[in-house]
XYZ file of C-alpha atoms in Angstrom:
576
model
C 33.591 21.487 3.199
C 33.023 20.085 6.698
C 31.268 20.583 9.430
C 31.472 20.293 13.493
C 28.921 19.582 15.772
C 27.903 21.817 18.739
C 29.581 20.268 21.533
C 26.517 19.106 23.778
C 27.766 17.362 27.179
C 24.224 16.752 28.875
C 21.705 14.267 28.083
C 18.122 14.557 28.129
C 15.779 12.937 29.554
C 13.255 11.117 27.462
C 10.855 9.987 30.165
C 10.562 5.728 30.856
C 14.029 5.473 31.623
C 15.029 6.639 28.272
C 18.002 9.189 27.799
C 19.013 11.248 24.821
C 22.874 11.731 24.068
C 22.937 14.128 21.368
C 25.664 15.116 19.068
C 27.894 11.970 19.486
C 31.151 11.250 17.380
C 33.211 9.160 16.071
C 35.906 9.138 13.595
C 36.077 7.698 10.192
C 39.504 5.437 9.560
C 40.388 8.586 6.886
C 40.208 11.249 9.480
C 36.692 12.640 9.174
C 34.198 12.437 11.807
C 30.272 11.805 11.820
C 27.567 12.489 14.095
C 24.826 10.788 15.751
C 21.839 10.626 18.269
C 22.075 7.786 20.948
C 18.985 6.761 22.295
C 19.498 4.635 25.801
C 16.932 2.468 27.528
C 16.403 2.177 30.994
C 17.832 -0.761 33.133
C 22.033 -1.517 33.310
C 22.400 -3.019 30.315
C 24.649 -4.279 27.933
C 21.972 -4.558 25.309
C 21.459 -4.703 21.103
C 21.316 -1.749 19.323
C 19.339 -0.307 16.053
C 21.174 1.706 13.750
C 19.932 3.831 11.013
C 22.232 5.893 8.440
C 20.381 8.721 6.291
C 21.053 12.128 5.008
C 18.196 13.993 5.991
C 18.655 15.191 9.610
C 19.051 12.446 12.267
C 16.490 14.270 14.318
C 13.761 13.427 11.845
C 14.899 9.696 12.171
C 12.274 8.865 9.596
C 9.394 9.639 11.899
C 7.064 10.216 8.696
C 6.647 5.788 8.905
C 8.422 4.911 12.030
C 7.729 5.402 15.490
C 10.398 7.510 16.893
C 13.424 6.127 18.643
C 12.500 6.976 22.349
C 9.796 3.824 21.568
C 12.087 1.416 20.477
C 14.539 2.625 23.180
C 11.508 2.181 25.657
C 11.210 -1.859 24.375
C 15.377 -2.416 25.943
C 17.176 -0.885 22.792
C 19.536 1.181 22.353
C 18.834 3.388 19.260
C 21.682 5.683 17.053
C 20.135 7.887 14.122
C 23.484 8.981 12.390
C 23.629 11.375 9.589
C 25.979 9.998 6.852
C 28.905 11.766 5.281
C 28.435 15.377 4.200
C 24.770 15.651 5.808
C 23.616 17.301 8.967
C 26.616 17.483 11.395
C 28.661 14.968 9.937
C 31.469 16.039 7.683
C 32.462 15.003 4.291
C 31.501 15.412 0.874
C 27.979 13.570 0.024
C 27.584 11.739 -2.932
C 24.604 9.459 -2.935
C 25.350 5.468 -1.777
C 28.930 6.229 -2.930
C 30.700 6.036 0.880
C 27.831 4.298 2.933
C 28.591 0.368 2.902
C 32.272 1.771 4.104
C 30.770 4.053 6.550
C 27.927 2.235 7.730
C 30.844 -0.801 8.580
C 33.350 1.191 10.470
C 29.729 2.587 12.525
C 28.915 -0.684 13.356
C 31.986 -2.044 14.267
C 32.703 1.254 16.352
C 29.267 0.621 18.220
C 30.213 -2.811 18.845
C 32.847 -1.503 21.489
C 31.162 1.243 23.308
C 30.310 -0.182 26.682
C 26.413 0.128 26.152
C 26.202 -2.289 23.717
C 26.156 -6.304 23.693
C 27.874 -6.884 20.354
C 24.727 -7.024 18.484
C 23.237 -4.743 15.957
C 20.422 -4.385 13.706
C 19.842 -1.704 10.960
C 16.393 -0.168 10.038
C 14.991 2.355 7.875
C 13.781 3.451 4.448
C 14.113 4.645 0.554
C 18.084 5.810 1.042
C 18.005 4.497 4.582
C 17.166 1.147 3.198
C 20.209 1.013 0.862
C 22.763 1.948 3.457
C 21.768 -1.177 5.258
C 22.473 -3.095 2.170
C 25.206 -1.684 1.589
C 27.164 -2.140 4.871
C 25.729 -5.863 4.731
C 27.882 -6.197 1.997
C 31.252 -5.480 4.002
C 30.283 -8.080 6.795
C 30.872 -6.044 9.795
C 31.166 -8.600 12.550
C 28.221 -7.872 15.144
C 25.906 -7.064 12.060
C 23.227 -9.977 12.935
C 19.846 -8.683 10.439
C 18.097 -5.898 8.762
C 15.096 -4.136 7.885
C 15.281 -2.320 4.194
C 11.551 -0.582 3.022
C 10.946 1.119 -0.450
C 15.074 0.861 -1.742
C 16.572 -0.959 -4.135
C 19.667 -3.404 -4.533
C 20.305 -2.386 -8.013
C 19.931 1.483 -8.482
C 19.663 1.474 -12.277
C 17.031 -0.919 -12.534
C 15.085 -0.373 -9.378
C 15.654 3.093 -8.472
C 16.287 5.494 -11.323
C 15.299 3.482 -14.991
C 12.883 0.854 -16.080
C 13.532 -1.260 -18.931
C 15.925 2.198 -19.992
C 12.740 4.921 -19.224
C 13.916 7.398 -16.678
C 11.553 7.897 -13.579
C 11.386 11.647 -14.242
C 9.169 12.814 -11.412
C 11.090 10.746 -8.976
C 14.885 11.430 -9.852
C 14.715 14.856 -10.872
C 12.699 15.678 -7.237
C 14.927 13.659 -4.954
C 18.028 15.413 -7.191
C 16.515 18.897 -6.093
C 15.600 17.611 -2.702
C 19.404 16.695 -2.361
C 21.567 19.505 -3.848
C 19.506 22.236 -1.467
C 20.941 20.715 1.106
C 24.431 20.817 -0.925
C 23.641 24.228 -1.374
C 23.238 25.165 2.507
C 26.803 23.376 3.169
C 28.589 24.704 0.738
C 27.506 28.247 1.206
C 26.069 28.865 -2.453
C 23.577 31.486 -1.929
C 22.296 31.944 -5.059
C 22.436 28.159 -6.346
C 20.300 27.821 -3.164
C 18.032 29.886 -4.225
C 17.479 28.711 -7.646
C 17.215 25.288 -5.936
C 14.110 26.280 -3.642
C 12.533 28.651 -6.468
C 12.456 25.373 -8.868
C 11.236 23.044 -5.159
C 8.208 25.404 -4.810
C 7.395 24.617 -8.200
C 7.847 21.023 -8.290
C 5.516 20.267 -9.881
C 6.521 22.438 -13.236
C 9.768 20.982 -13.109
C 9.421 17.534 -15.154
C 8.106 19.993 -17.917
C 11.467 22.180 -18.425
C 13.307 20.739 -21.174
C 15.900 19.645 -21.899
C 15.368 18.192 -18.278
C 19.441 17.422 -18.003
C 19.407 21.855 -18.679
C 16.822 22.347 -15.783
C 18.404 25.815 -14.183
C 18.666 24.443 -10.714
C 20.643 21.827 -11.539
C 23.133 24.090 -13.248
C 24.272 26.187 -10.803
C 27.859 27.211 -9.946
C 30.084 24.894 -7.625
C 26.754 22.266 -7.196
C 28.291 18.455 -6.883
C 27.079 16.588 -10.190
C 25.480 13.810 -9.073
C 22.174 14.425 -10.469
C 23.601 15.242 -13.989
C 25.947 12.023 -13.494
C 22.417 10.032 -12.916
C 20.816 11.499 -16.298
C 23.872 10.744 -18.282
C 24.469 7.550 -17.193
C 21.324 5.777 -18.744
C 22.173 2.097 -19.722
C 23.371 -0.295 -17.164
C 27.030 -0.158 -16.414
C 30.003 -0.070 -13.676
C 28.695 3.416 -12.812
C 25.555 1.979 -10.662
C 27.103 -1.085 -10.051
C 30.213 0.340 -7.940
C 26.986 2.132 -6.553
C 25.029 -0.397 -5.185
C 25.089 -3.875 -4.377
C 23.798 -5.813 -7.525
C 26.922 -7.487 -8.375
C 28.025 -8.637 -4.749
C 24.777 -9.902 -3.041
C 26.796 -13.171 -2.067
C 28.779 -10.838 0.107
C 25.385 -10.105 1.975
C 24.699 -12.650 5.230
C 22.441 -11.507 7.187
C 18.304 -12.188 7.545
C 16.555 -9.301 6.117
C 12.923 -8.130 6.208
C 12.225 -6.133 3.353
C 9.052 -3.575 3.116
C 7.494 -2.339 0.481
C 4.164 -0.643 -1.192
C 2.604 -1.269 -4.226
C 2.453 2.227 -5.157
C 5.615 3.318 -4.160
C 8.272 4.673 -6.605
C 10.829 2.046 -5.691
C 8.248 -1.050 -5.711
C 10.410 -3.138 -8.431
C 13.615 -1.999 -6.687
C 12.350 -3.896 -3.216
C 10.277 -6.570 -4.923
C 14.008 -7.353 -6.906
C 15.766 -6.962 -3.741
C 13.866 -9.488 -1.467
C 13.675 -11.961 -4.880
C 17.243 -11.268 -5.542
C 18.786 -12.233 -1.627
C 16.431 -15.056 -1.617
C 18.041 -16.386 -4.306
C 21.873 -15.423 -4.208
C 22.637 -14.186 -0.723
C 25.976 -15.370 0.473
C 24.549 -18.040 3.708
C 22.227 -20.613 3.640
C 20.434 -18.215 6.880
C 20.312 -15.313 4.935
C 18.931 -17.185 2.098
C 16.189 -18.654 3.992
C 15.508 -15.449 5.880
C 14.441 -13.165 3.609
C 11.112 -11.709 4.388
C 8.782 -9.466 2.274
C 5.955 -7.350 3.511
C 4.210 -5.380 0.236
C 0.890 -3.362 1.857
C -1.279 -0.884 -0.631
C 0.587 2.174 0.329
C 2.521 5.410 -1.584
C 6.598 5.898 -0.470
C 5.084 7.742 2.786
C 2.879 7.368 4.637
C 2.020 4.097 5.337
C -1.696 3.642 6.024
C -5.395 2.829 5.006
C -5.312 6.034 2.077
C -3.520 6.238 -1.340
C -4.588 8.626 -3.905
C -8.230 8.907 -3.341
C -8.901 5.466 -2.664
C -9.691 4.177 1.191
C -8.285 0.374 1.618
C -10.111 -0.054 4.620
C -9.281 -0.803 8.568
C -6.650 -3.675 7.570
C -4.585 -1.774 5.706
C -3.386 0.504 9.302
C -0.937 -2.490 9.996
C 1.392 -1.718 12.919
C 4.506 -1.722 11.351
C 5.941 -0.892 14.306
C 4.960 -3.643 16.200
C 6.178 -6.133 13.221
C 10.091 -4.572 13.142
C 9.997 -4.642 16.820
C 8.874 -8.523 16.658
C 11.273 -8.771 14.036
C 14.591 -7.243 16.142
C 13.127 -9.191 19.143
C 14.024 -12.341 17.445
C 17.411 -11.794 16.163
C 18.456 -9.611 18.340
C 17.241 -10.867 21.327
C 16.325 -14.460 20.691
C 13.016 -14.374 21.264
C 11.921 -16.797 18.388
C 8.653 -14.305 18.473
C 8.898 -14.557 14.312
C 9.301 -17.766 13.502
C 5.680 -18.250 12.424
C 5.760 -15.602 10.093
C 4.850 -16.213 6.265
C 8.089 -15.475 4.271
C 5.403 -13.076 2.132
C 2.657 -10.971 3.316
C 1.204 -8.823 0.757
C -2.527 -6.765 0.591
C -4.728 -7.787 -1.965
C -6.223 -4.909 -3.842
C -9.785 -5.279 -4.678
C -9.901 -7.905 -1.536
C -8.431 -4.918 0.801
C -7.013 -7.910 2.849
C -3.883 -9.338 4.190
C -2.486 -12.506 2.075
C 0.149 -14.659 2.815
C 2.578 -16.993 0.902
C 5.676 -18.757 0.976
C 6.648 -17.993 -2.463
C 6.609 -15.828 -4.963
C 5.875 -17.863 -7.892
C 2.211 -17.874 -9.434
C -0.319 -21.083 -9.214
C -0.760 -20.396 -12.891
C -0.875 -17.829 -15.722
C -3.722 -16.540 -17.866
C -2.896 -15.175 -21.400
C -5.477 -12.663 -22.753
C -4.921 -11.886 -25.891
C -5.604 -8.157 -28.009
C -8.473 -7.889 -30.419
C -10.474 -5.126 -32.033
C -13.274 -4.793 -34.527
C -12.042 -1.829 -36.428
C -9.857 0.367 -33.686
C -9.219 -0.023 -29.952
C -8.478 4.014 -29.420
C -9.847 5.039 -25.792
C -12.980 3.555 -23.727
C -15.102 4.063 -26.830
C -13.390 1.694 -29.148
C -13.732 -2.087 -29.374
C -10.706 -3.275 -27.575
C -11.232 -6.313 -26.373
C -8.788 -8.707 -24.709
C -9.887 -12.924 -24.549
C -8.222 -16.029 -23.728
C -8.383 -17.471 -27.342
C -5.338 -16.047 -30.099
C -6.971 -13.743 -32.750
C -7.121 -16.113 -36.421
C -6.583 -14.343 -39.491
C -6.104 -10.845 -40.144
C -7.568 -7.880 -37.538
C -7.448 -4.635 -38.463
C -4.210 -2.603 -36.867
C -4.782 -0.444 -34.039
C -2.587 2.848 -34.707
C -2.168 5.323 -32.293
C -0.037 8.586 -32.636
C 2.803 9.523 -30.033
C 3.348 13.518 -29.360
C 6.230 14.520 -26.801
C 4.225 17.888 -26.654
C 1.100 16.293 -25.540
C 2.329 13.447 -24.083
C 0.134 10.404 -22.311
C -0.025 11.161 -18.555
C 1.471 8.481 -15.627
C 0.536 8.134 -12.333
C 3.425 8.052 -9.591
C 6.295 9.953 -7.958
C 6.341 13.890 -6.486
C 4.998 15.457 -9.420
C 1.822 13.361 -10.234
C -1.017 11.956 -8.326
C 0.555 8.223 -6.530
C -2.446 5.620 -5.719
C -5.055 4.008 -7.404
C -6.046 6.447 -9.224
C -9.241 6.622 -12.157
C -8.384 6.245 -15.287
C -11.203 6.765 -16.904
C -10.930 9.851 -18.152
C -7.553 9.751 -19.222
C -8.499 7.199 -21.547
C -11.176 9.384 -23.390
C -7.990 9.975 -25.495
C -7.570 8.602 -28.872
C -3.390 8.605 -28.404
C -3.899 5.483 -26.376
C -5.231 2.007 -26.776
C -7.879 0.612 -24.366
C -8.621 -3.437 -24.366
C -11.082 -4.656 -21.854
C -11.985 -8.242 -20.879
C -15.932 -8.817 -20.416
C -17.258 -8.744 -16.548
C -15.711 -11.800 -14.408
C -17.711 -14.344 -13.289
C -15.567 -15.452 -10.713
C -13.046 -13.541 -8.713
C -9.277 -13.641 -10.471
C -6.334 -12.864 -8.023
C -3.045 -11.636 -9.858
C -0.319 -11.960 -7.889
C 3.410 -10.792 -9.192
C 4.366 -9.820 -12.238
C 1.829 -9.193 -15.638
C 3.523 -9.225 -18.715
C 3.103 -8.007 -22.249
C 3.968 -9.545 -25.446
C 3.359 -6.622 -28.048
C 3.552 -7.060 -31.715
C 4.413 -3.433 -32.357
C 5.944 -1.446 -35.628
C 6.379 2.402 -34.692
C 7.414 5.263 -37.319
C 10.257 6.494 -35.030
C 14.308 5.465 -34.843
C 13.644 5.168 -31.472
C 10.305 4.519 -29.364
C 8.763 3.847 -26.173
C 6.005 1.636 -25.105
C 3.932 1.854 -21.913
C 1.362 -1.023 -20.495
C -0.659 -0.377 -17.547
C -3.243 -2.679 -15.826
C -6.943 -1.975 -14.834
C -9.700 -2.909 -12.647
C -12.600 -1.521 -13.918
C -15.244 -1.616 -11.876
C -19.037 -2.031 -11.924
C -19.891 1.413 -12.433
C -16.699 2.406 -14.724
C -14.437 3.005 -12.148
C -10.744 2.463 -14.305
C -8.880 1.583 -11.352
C -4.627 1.944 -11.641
C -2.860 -1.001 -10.168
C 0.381 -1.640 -12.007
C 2.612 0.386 -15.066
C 5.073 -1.120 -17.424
C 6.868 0.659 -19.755
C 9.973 -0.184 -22.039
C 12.309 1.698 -24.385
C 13.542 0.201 -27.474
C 17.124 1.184 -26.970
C 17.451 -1.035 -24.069
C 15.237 -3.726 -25.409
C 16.340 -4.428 -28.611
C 19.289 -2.190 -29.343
C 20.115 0.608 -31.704
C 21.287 -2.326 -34.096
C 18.436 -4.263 -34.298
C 15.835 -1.909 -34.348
C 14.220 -0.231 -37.285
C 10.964 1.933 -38.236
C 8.455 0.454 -39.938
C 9.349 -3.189 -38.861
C 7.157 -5.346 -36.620
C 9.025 -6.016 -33.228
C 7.860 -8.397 -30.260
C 7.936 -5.941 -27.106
C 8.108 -8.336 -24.052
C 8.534 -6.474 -20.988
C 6.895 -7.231 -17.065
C 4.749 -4.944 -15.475
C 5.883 -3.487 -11.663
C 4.550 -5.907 -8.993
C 1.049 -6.060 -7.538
C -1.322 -8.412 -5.785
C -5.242 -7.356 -6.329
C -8.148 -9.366 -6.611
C -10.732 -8.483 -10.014
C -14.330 -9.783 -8.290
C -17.143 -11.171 -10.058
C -18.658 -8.366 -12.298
C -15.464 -6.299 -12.576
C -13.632 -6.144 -16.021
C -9.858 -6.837 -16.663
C -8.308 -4.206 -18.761
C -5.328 -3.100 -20.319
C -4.003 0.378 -21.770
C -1.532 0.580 -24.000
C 0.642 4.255 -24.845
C 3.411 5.757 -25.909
C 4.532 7.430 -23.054
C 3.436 7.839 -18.956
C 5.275 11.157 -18.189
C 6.209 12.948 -15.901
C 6.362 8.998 -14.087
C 8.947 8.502 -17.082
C 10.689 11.027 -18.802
C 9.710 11.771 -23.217
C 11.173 9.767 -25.960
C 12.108 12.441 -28.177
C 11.374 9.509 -30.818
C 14.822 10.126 -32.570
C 17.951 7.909 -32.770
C 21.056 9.489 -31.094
C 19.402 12.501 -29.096
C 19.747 11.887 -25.675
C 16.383 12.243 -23.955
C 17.361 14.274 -21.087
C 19.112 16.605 -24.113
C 15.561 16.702 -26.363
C 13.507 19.862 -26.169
C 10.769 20.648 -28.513
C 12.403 22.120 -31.107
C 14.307 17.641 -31.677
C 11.072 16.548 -30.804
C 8.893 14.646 -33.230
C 5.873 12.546 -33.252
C 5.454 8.555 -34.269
C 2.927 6.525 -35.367
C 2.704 2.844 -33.216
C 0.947 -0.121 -35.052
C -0.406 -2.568 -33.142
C -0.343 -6.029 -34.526
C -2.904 -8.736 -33.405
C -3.408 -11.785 -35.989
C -2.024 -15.194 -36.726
C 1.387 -15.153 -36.358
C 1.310 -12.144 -34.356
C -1.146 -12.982 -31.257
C -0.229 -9.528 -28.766
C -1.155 -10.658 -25.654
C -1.127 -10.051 -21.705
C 0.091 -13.084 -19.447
C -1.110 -12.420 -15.844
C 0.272 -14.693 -12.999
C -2.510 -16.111 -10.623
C -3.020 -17.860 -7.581
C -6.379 -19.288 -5.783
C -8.910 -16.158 -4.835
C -9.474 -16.307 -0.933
């Protein structure tokens, strides 16, 4: 179905100069036509223009973390908020990523001509926003000189909607509904629409429905199936890779300043991107001009609050400020960020700004797993130290239930920040290993990782690692998840109940600072849901196809003991 655009011949005046075009179009080389917002700055002009692509109403122009266009029109830029194919005005059928590095091309080549502009052009924007600036990187447009991608991914499958083969539930099933509504509207599907907002004002209850791929909403007559093609497609394959840009980065040539937030749903997707472009991007300048900024903050906002934690008067950074600085000196030649770090990133803990050229650790701590008779919850004797266990410790077992399943911080449907922990781990279907108070302060920087020496009862089995900071007064702090699936670690093949099997898997990203006095710990579970969707702990049953009545529980052994030291590697650099 398509759609035109109310013909709208006057501008509007913004104030400062500033006009407003709205409803501007242009046509697509295959006959369709999409729609955008011009913001103009004062004075005669030619001059560079910022372009941002999303499917959410080019009106909102991301104003929930950016300033709104007038301000960057007011600083000598012109400013176009387009809504991609099939969203807003613009016609077309949407299907998520699959049309924007075409689209976003033929945009910036067509902006390239119009007689406001000086042949110069940088992108900007978010979560999807961010990936349709990768994506039309990767087709070169000429005039396409940098870019600014926050909270996205460069590899959907293993940044966006799976980690280590775990579905992020809360996150892919919301967006999904968040999407099709808008499908819904478009298409005229009155009733699918309404299933769609009765299941949105219950979001919250929707990770529970199963089998999640049967969720009502998503079933409804004449819907596109791009949310059902997103739950079926869960290993890594040419599905997400015509999708995205992980198998053509050398295509990409342009500087890039990529933002993130350490609690943000897509924090490995933009921590991977920035590593990834570093590394493999197809100039020597857009190799060396990668930048990263990580602050402590959820997917939106962006400020001093996440969860119920306050990071204090640093953490209200002027982003603003720092994309304007950013465009100023590519765009305009300024040279105005030329002194910047290639990584800034808040410590935790610290609640300060950090800085570093690279993101590789000073060193790496191993603390290893050890328990007196059984490390289940805060009350057991978990214990993690930097010498191996010698001999034989006792096994730490733990039972997995997809009915009563471990709970995960993160995405729409659960609490995002750094959240307590304590009383979660009253339970006895989790492991709990704590380090003794510092004595110094420790700064982890990157990624932890886990080496788990781990036999389960199930065909098929999950297992989630999450990192601590437990403070003085008990305080169980969240800072970073894990979590790993052993279909995609070790295959259906070599994987068996009952067998002892090394689990190494990372951790997301962080940087925070453990102070004198505050203990180290680490949790160890079967699941993190709704963050991740259930293993239904079966070989061959699909988990967004498992309900409770393919359900079953499993027993996890832990293993610590000569020959089988489980341990936690953390990477480290020098404590401010």
């Amino acid at each position: 179905m398509t759609r035109k655009a109310p013909v709208q011949d006057a501008t509007v005046d913004c104030g400062s100069g500033v006009r407003l075009e709205r409803g501007v179009r242009f046509a697509l080389e295959d006959g369709g036509e999409l729609v955008s917002d011009h913001y103009y700055p004062s004075g005669p002009g030619p001059s560079p223009t910022l372009l941002m692509r999303q499917p959410y109403g080019r009106d909102i122009a991301s104003t929930v973390v950016y300033a709104h266009p007038v301000w960057f029109a007011r600083h000598g830029y012109n400013v176009v908020v387009q809504d991609v194919r099939g969203r807003g005005d613009s016609e077309g059928e949407f299907y998520p990523f699959r049309n924007e590095g075409r689209d976003g091309a033929e945009t910036i080549r067509w902006l390239r001509r119009r007689p406001e502009s000086n042949g110069r052009v940088g992108m900007y924007g978010f979560s999807y926003q961010g990936m349709t600036q990768l994506l039309a990187a990767a087709e070169q447009p000429e005039g396409l000189v940098c870019i600014a991608p926050g909270m996205t991914a460069h590899d959907l499958y293993h940044g966006w909607f799976y980690n280590h083969g775990a579905l992020r539930l809360a996150s892919s099933l919301g967006w999904g509904l968040q999407m099709l509504k808008e499908d819904a509207r478009r298409l005229g599907l009155r009733e699918a629409g309404d299933a769609l907002e009765a299941a949105w004002m219950h979001l919250r209850d929707q990770p529970l429905q199963a089998p999640y791929r049967q969720n009502p909403a998503l079933l409804q007559s004449g819907l596109p199936p791009y949310v059902l093609n997103w739950f079926d497609h869960d290993a890594p394959s040419q599905y997400w890779s015509d999708l995205d840009v992980s198998q053509s980065l050398s295509q990409i040539r342009v500087p890039a300043l990529h933002v993130s937030g350490w609690f943000d749903t897509y924090l490995k997707g933009s921590i991977d991107g920035y590593l990834a472009l570093s590394a493999s991007a197809g100039s020597e300048l857009a190799r060396n001009n990668q930048y990263l900024l990580a602050g402590p903050w959820v997917h939106f906002p962006w400020g001093d609050l996440a969860g119920d934690q306050s990071f204090g008067a640093e953490a209200l950074l002027d982003t603003d400020a720092l994309l304007l600085r950013w465009f100023n000196h590519w765009l305009k030649g300024t040279g105005e960020f030329s002194g910047e770090p290639k990584i800034r990133h808040f410590a935790l803990g610290a609640n300060r700004w950090r800085s570093a050229n690279s993101w590789k650790p000073a060193s790496t701590l191993e603390l290893f797993l050890h328990s007196e008779d059984r490390a289940n919850s805060r009350k057991g004797t978990g214990r993690l130290f930097s010498t191996a266990p010698t001999g034989k410790q006792p096994r730490d077992v733990f039972v997995y239930d997809p009915d009563v399943p471990v709970q995960g911080p993160g995405g729409p449907a659960s609490l995002s920040g750094p959240t307590n922990q304590a009383a979660l781990e009253l339970g006895n279907n989790l492991l709990v290993y704590t380090t003794e108070p510092l004595t110094a302060p420790l700064h982890v920087f990157g990624n932890a990782e886990v080496e788990i020496y781990c036999s389960t009862s199930a065909s098929c089995a999950d297992l989630v690692a999450k990192l601590v900071r437990v403070d003085a007064h008990g305080r169980a702090e969240f800072v970073c998840i894990g979590i790993a699936r052993s279909t995609y670690l070790f295959g259906d093949a070599s994987y068996s109940p009952g067998t002892i099997h090394c689990w190494r898997f990372q951790l997301e990203p962080t940087s925070c600072v453990f102070s004198p006095g505050e203990s180290i710990r680490l949790e160890i579970a079967g699941s993190a849901f709704p963050l991740y969707d259930r293993n239904p702990s079966v070989a061959g049953v699909k988990p967004g196809m498992a309900d409770a009545w393919n359900w079953r529980r499993s027993t996890h052994m832990i293993v610590h003991e000569t020959g089988h030291s489980s341990l936690l590697r953390l990477p480290v650099i020098p404590a401010a």
